[in-house]
Amino acid sequence: MLNITMIGCGAIGIGALELLEKDPDLRVDAVVVPAESQELIRQRLASFERPPTVLTELPADARPDLLVECAGHRAIEQHVLPALARGIPCLVVSVGALSEYGLAERLEAAAREGGTRIELLPGAIGGIDALSAAKVGGLESVLYTGRKPAGAWKGTPAEQICDLDNLDEATVIFQGSAREAAILYPKNANVAATLSLAGLGLDRTEVQLIADPHSSENVHQVEARGAFGGFELTLRGKPLAANPKTSALTVYSVVRALGNHAHAISI
Ligand SMILES: NC(=O)C1=CN([C@@H]2O[C@H](COP(=O)(O)OP(=O)(O)OC[C@H]3O[C@@H](n4cnc5c(N)ncnc54)[C@H](OP(=O)(O)O)[C@@H]3O)[C@@H](O)[C@H]2O)C=CC1
Ligand SMILES: O=C([O-])CC(=O)C(=O)O
């Protein structure tokens, strides 16, 4: 039985907790959330059969078998870095945070200090195993196209490019490198960052982002070429009702990764 602490308890966290309740091989003992939402989360978890303790910090003497982050970029700095340095293995979904200059190196240094590992989860995208294996033989190009319903781009620089409420047709709102995409669209940069880390890096991974008034899905397309040959992937992710910016597959990716740590066969 693995004891797990979860950082964040929003759309991904709650979705994962619901599914993990059915797994006898692991148990989420605690969730860590900002102080202002502690009471609300406690109420939300009250109906669970085994409600986790709701905390605002990981106690200094806590030694969970795994820590899983489903919170956001700031939580990496606040909770993941110190946990790694204390030797707690961490799984991370806010991979876009690693686009910040120097953060990946600091996470690596903290993991080395603690003698542990950090695992970056594929989240909303697939094919990371193939891309990262292809990198071994040498990659020539990786192009990522992210297409989301117009409303999913609210609160981003796309609002200055087009009228998201009155779009008639699919509109390209960004074209450039994954590094530029991460700076302009940090909350939508997880997939681009994950593909970059697995493949050609932030500067050589090409990104196109599209606001599509006719789409009800988060569509991720990847085209990769290299010594291995090539692949084209189209993933049509259903958005979570609780947060339309997030695809449901991200929840399943968390559950799969935790299960792989707990079960005798991992796949
Ligand atoms: N890798 C991938 O493919 C994907 C990654 N993501 C990333 O996953 C993360 C979570 O997404 P989602 O669940 O949809 O987001 P939500 O906004 O629904 O939930 C985030 C949760 O984390 C909590 N939180 C925020 N900051 C902190 C902190 N510093 N410490 C502890 N808890 C914190 C929030 O609390 P409060 O409500 O009080 O702010 C909330 O409970 C985001 O960073 C998102 O970018 C999302 C989709 C795909
Ligand atoms: O589809 C999703 O869940 C999220 C997404 O595009 C991203 O963060 O890159």
GROMACS .gro file of C-alpha atoms and ligand atoms in nm:
model
  324
    1MET     CA    1   0.000   0.000   0.000
    2LEU     CA    2   0.142   0.338  -0.106
    3ASN     CA    3   0.067   0.650   0.098
    4ILE     CA    4   0.027   0.957  -0.119
    5THR     CA    5   0.008   1.330  -0.055
    6MET     CA    6  -0.163   1.536  -0.324
    7ILE     CA    7  -0.084   1.904  -0.379
    8GLY     CA    8  -0.391   2.091  -0.507
    9CYS     CA    9  -0.747   1.968  -0.512
   10GLY     CA   10  -0.918   2.132  -0.808
   11ALA     CA   11  -1.053   1.982  -1.131
   12ILE     CA   12  -0.770   1.728  -1.171
   13GLY     CA   13  -0.728   1.656  -0.798
   14ILE     CA   14  -1.094   1.581  -0.726
   15GLY     CA   15  -1.128   1.375  -1.045
   16ALA     CA   16  -0.823   1.168  -0.954
   17LEU     CA   17  -0.932   1.121  -0.591
   18GLU     CA   18  -1.269   0.984  -0.704
   19LEU     CA   19  -1.098   0.720  -0.919
   20LEU     CA   20  -0.823   0.640  -0.667
   21GLU     CA   21  -1.077   0.559  -0.395
   22LYS     CA   22  -1.141   0.230  -0.579
   23ASP     CA   23  -0.774   0.122  -0.575
   24PRO     CA   24  -0.682  -0.094  -0.272
   25ASP     CA   25  -0.307  -0.058  -0.345
   26LEU     CA   26  -0.280   0.311  -0.276
   27ARG     CA   27  -0.425   0.570  -0.047
   28VAL     CA   28  -0.423   0.950  -0.065
   29ASP     CA   29  -0.375   1.040   0.303
   30ALA     CA   30  -0.349   1.415   0.267
   31VAL     CA   31  -0.417   1.699   0.026
   32VAL     CA   32  -0.233   2.033   0.052
   33VAL     CA   33  -0.427   2.343  -0.059
   34PRO     CA   34  -0.407   2.721  -0.003
   35ALA     CA   35  -0.536   2.828   0.342
   36GLU     CA   36  -0.826   3.023   0.188
   37SER     CA   37  -0.975   2.711   0.024
   38GLN     CA   38  -0.904   2.466   0.307
   39GLU     CA   39  -1.259   2.469   0.447
   40LEU     CA   40  -1.426   2.445   0.106
   41ILE     CA   41  -1.210   2.144   0.010
   42ARG     CA   42  -1.285   1.978   0.345
   43GLN     CA   43  -1.658   2.008   0.268
   44ARG     CA   44  -1.606   1.875  -0.087
   45LEU     CA   45  -1.421   1.570   0.043
   46ALA     CA   46  -1.667   1.495   0.324
   47SER     CA   47  -1.866   1.254   0.104
   48PHE     CA   48  -1.558   1.041   0.029
   49GLU     CA   49  -1.537   0.701   0.193
   50ARG     CA   50  -1.179   0.771   0.308
   51PRO     CA   51  -1.151   1.153   0.305
   52PRO     CA   52  -0.788   1.270   0.304
   53THR     CA   53  -0.671   1.518   0.569
   54VAL     CA   54  -0.674   1.871   0.429
   55LEU     CA   55  -0.352   2.062   0.504
   56THR     CA   56  -0.193   2.390   0.399
   57GLU     CA   57   0.167   2.263   0.422
   58LEU     CA   58   0.336   1.925   0.420
   59PRO     CA   59   0.431   1.871   0.788
   60ALA     CA   60   0.808   1.864   0.849
   61ASP     CA   61   0.798   1.504   0.973
   62ALA     CA   62   0.567   1.375   0.695
   63ARG     CA   63   0.720   1.102   0.478
   64PRO     CA   64   0.461   1.003   0.214
   65ASP     CA   65   0.574   0.736  -0.034
   66LEU     CA   66   0.484   0.975  -0.317
   67LEU     CA   67   0.381   1.336  -0.360
   68VAL     CA   68   0.167   1.423  -0.662
   69GLU     CA   69   0.129   1.785  -0.775
   70CYS     CA   70  -0.198   1.890  -0.945
   71ALA     CA   71  -0.199   2.253  -0.838
   72GLY     CA   72  -0.012   2.498  -1.057
   73HIS     CA   73   0.319   2.661  -1.123
   74ARG     CA   74   0.361   2.830  -0.783
   75ALA     CA   75   0.307   2.500  -0.601
   76ILE     CA   76   0.618   2.357  -0.766
   77GLU     CA   77   0.832   2.622  -0.599
   78GLN     CA   78   0.638   2.609  -0.271
   79HIS     CA   79   0.593   2.233  -0.220
   80VAL     CA   80   0.770   2.019  -0.482
   81LEU     CA   81   1.121   2.164  -0.451
   82PRO     CA   82   1.137   2.123  -0.069
   83ALA     CA   83   0.978   1.776  -0.083
   84LEU     CA   84   1.239   1.655  -0.333
   85ALA     CA   85   1.519   1.792  -0.116
   86ARG     CA   86   1.370   1.589   0.173
   87GLY     CA   87   1.386   1.273  -0.036
   88ILE     CA   88   1.015   1.244  -0.126
   89PRO     CA   89   0.959   1.124  -0.486
   90CYS     CA   90   0.735   1.369  -0.673
   91LEU     CA   91   0.501   1.339  -0.973
   92VAL     CA   92   0.418   1.665  -1.148
   93VAL     CA   93   0.137   1.766  -1.389
   94SER     CA   94   0.214   2.140  -1.412
   95VAL     CA   95   0.496   2.065  -1.656
   96GLY     CA   96   0.458   2.407  -1.821
   97ALA     CA   97   0.624   2.551  -1.509
   98LEU     CA   98   0.952   2.396  -1.623
   99SER     CA   99   0.963   2.648  -1.908
  100GLU     CA  100   1.068   2.904  -1.647
  101TYR     CA  101   1.439   2.971  -1.682
  102GLY     CA  102   1.644   2.753  -1.444
  103LEU     CA  103   1.354   2.570  -1.276
  104ALA     CA  104   1.423   2.231  -1.437
  105GLU     CA  105   1.786   2.252  -1.316
  106ARG     CA  106   1.674   2.347  -0.963
  107LEU     CA  107   1.432   2.053  -0.952
  108GLU     CA  108   1.706   1.819  -1.069
  109ALA     CA  109   1.945   1.955  -0.804
  110ALA     CA  110   1.680   1.916  -0.529
  111ALA     CA  111   1.610   1.557  -0.636
  112ARG     CA  112   1.982   1.476  -0.632
  113GLU     CA  113   2.017   1.635  -0.287
  114GLY     CA  114   1.730   1.421  -0.155
  115GLY     CA  115   1.846   1.109  -0.342
  116THR     CA  116   1.508   1.083  -0.514
  117ARG     CA  117   1.334   1.144  -0.849
  118ILE     CA  118   1.084   1.376  -1.011
  119GLU     CA  119   0.849   1.231  -1.272
  120LEU     CA  120   0.688   1.459  -1.532
  121LEU     CA  121   0.346   1.320  -1.625
  122PRO     CA  122   0.224   1.315  -1.988
  123GLY     CA  123  -0.108   1.467  -1.875
  124ALA     CA  124  -0.329   1.572  -2.166
  125ILE     CA  125  -0.100   1.440  -2.439
  126GLY     CA  126   0.000   1.093  -2.562
  127GLY     CA  127   0.298   0.963  -2.756
  128ILE     CA  128   0.558   1.096  -2.511
  129ASP     CA  129   0.717   0.750  -2.490
  130ALA     CA  130   0.758   0.740  -2.870
  131LEU     CA  131   0.886   1.097  -2.895
  132SER     CA  132   1.137   1.053  -2.618
  133ALA     CA  133   1.258   0.723  -2.768
  134ALA     CA  134   1.283   0.890  -3.111
  135LYS     CA  135   1.504   1.158  -2.955
  136VAL     CA  136   1.766   0.890  -2.882
  137GLY     CA  137   1.809   0.830  -3.257
  138GLY     CA  138   1.790   1.202  -3.340
  139LEU     CA  139   1.487   1.424  -3.412
  140GLU     CA  140   1.463   1.667  -3.705
  141SER     CA  141   1.136   1.847  -3.635
  142VAL     CA  142   0.845   1.854  -3.392
  143LEU     CA  143   0.534   2.060  -3.463
  144TYR     CA  144   0.257   2.091  -3.205
  145THR     CA  145  -0.086   2.236  -3.284
  146GLY     CA  146  -0.322   2.302  -2.993
  147ARG     CA  147  -0.685   2.372  -3.086
  148LYS     CA  148  -0.937   2.463  -2.816
  149PRO     CA  149  -1.289   2.607  -2.802
  150ALA     CA  150  -1.280   2.987  -2.819
  151GLY     CA  151  -1.390   3.021  -2.454
  152ALA     CA  152  -1.092   2.820  -2.332
  153TRP     CA  153  -0.864   3.111  -2.438
  154LYS     CA  154  -1.043   3.365  -2.217
  155GLY     CA  155  -0.804   3.549  -1.989
  156THR     CA  156  -0.510   3.498  -2.230
  157PRO     CA  157  -0.342   3.732  -2.486
  158ALA     CA  158  -0.578   3.576  -2.746
  159GLU     CA  159  -0.834   3.832  -2.622
  160GLN     CA  160  -0.621   4.106  -2.783
  161ILE     CA  161  -0.597   3.915  -3.114
  162CYS     CA  162  -0.964   3.835  -3.175
  163ASP     CA  163  -1.311   3.871  -3.028
  164LEU     CA  164  -1.342   3.529  -2.862
  165ASP     CA  165  -1.717   3.572  -2.797
  166ASN     CA  166  -1.796   3.638  -3.163
  167LEU     CA  167  -1.553   3.421  -3.363
  168ASP     CA  168  -1.697   3.279  -3.689
  169GLU     CA  169  -1.405   3.059  -3.784
  170ALA     CA  170  -1.100   2.889  -3.639
  171THR     CA  171  -0.831   3.152  -3.581
  172VAL     CA  172  -0.458   3.107  -3.526
  173ILE     CA  173  -0.382   3.301  -3.210
  174PHE     CA  174  -0.015   3.206  -3.179
  175GLN     CA  175   0.264   3.073  -3.398
  176GLY     CA  176   0.620   3.046  -3.273
  177SER     CA  177   0.849   2.844  -3.049
  178ALA     CA  178   0.739   2.649  -2.741
  179ARG     CA  179   0.946   2.895  -2.535
  180GLU     CA  180   0.745   3.194  -2.664
  181ALA     CA  181   0.420   2.998  -2.618
  182ALA     CA  182   0.510   2.930  -2.255
  183ILE     CA  183   0.573   3.300  -2.191
  184LEU     CA  184   0.250   3.419  -2.357
  185TYR     CA  185   0.019   3.129  -2.263
  186PRO     CA  186   0.159   2.986  -1.938
  187LYS     CA  187  -0.169   2.820  -1.834
  188ASN     CA  188  -0.197   2.640  -2.169
  189ALA     CA  189   0.172   2.556  -2.202
  190ASN     CA  190   0.179   2.217  -2.035
  191VAL     CA  191   0.150   2.009  -2.350
  192ALA     CA  192   0.397   2.225  -2.545
  193ALA     CA  193   0.647   2.207  -2.257
  194THR     CA  194   0.605   1.830  -2.219
  195LEU     CA  195   0.665   1.775  -2.591
  196SER     CA  196   0.969   2.004  -2.576
  197LEU     CA  197   1.123   1.829  -2.278
  198ALA     CA  198   1.068   1.488  -2.439
  199GLY     CA  199   1.182   1.603  -2.782
  200LEU     CA  200   1.368   1.896  -2.935
  201GLY     CA  201   1.363   2.147  -2.650
  202LEU     CA  202   1.173   2.473  -2.606
  203ASP     CA  203   1.345   2.667  -2.886
  204ARG     CA  204   1.321   2.409  -3.164
  205THR     CA  205   0.967   2.281  -3.095
  206GLU     CA  206   0.726   2.469  -3.322
  207VAL     CA  207   0.386   2.561  -3.177
  208GLN     CA  208   0.062   2.679  -3.331
  209LEU     CA  209  -0.239   2.762  -3.110
  210ILE     CA  210  -0.591   2.792  -3.248
  211ALA     CA  211  -0.917   2.928  -3.106
  212ASP     CA  212  -1.196   2.731  -3.272
  213PRO     CA  213  -1.560   2.835  -3.216
  214HIS     CA  214  -1.676   2.506  -3.376
  215SER     CA  215  -1.474   2.277  -3.149
  216SER     CA  216  -1.602   2.137  -2.821
  217GLU     CA  217  -1.278   1.947  -2.756
  218ASN     CA  218  -0.915   2.026  -2.670
  219VAL     CA  219  -0.746   1.889  -2.983
  220HIS     CA  220  -0.371   1.824  -2.961
  221GLN     CA  221  -0.183   1.740  -3.282
  222VAL     CA  222   0.182   1.639  -3.303
  223GLU     CA  223   0.394   1.581  -3.613
  224ALA     CA  224   0.746   1.452  -3.551
  225ARG     CA  225   1.023   1.355  -3.794
  226GLY     CA  226   1.363   1.207  -3.729
  227ALA     CA  227   1.600   0.914  -3.779
  228PHE     CA  228   1.325   0.680  -3.654
  229GLY     CA  229   1.084   0.785  -3.932
  230GLY     CA  230   0.785   0.998  -3.845
  231PHE     CA  231   0.459   1.007  -3.655
  232GLU     CA  232   0.139   1.208  -3.659
  233LEU     CA  233  -0.085   1.210  -3.357
  234THR     CA  234  -0.427   1.368  -3.310
  235LEU     CA  235  -0.569   1.355  -2.961
  236ARG     CA  236  -0.922   1.485  -2.913
  237GLY     CA  237  -0.947   1.554  -2.541
  238LYS     CA  238  -1.281   1.606  -2.370
  239PRO     CA  239  -1.256   1.912  -2.144
  240LEU     CA  240  -1.339   1.868  -1.775
  241ALA     CA  241  -1.665   2.035  -1.675
  242ALA     CA  242  -1.493   2.171  -1.363
  243ASN     CA  243  -1.221   2.340  -1.573
  244PRO     CA  244  -1.263   2.351  -1.953
  245LYS     CA  245  -0.894   2.447  -1.997
  246THR     CA  246  -0.807   2.097  -1.870
  247SER     CA  247  -0.864   1.773  -2.062
  248ALA     CA  248  -1.010   1.471  -1.881
  249LEU     CA  249  -0.712   1.262  -1.997
  250THR     CA  250  -0.494   1.454  -1.749
  251VAL     CA  251  -0.693   1.303  -1.460
  252TYR     CA  252  -0.647   0.954  -1.605
  253SER     CA  253  -0.276   1.023  -1.657
  254VAL     CA  254  -0.239   1.096  -1.283
  255VAL     CA  255  -0.431   0.781  -1.188
  256ARG     CA  256  -0.228   0.568  -1.432
  257ALA     CA  257   0.106   0.704  -1.306
  258LEU     CA  258   0.019   0.645  -0.939
  259GLY     CA  259  -0.112   0.297  -1.022
  260ASN     CA  260   0.211   0.215  -1.202
  261HIS     CA  261   0.401   0.287  -0.881
  262ALA     CA  262   0.169   0.066  -0.674
  263HIS     CA  263   0.093  -0.232  -0.899
  264ALA     CA  264   0.313  -0.530  -0.981
  265ILE     CA  265   0.302  -0.464  -1.356
  266SER     CA  266   0.341  -0.111  -1.489
  267ILE     CA  267   0.227  -0.003  -1.836
  268LIG     N1  268   0.034   1.834  -1.802
  268LIG     C1  269  -0.083   1.858  -1.860
  268LIG     O1  270  -0.112   1.809  -1.969
  268LIG     C2  271  -0.182   1.944  -1.791
  268LIG     C3  272  -0.149   2.014  -1.678
  268LIG     N2  273  -0.240   2.096  -1.617
  268LIG     C4  274  -0.197   2.172  -1.501
  268LIG     O2  275  -0.245   2.111  -1.384
  268LIG     C5  276  -0.265   2.207  -1.282
  268LIG     C6  277  -0.400   2.185  -1.214
  268LIG     O3  278  -0.503   2.195  -1.308
  268LIG     P1  279  -0.658   2.196  -1.263
  268LIG     O4  280  -0.683   2.093  -1.160
  268LIG     O5  281  -0.737   2.195  -1.388
  268LIG     O6  282  -0.664   2.341  -1.196
  268LIG     P2  283  -0.771   2.395  -1.086
  268LIG     O7  284  -0.756   2.542  -1.089
  268LIG     O8  285  -0.905   2.335  -1.106
  268LIG     O9  286  -0.715   2.338  -0.947
  268LIG     C7  287  -0.592   2.379  -0.891
  268LIG     C8  288  -0.592   2.341  -0.744
  268LIG    O10  289  -0.462   2.368  -0.690
  268LIG     C9  290  -0.476   2.454  -0.576
  268LIG     N3  291  -0.355   2.537  -0.566
  268LIG    C10  292  -0.318   2.644  -0.639
  268LIG     N4  293  -0.198   2.691  -0.598
  268LIG    C11  294  -0.159   2.612  -0.497
  268LIG    C12  295  -0.045   2.608  -0.413
  268LIG     N5  296   0.053   2.697  -0.426
  268LIG     N6  297  -0.038   2.511  -0.317
  268LIG    C13  298  -0.137   2.420  -0.303
  268LIG     N7  299  -0.247   2.418  -0.380
  268LIG    C14  300  -0.258   2.513  -0.476
  268LIG    C15  301  -0.600   2.535  -0.606
  268LIG    O11  302  -0.651   2.597  -0.489
  268LIG     P3  303  -0.736   2.736  -0.505
  268LIG    O12  304  -0.864   2.695  -0.567
  268LIG    O13  305  -0.747   2.785  -0.366
  268LIG    O14  306  -0.653   2.826  -0.592
  268LIG    C16  307  -0.689   2.422  -0.658
  268LIG    O15  308  -0.732   2.340  -0.551
  268LIG    C17  309  -0.249   2.343  -1.350
  268LIG    O16  310  -0.119   2.393  -1.325
  268LIG    C18  311  -0.258   2.313  -1.497
  268LIG    O17  312  -0.181   2.404  -1.574
  268LIG    C19  313  -0.369   2.103  -1.661
  268LIG    C20  314  -0.406   2.034  -1.773
  268LIG    C21  315  -0.317   1.951  -1.850
  269LIG     O1  316  -0.559   2.010  -2.283
  269LIG     C1  317  -0.524   2.033  -2.166
  269LIG     O2  318  -0.567   1.967  -2.070
  269LIG     C2  319  -0.427   2.141  -2.127
  269LIG     C3  320  -0.340   2.197  -2.225
  269LIG     O3  321  -0.368   2.208  -2.342
  269LIG     C4  322  -0.211   2.248  -2.178
  269LIG     O4  323  -0.200   2.279  -2.060
  269LIG     O5  324  -0.116   2.254  -2.259
   0.00000   0.00000   0.00000
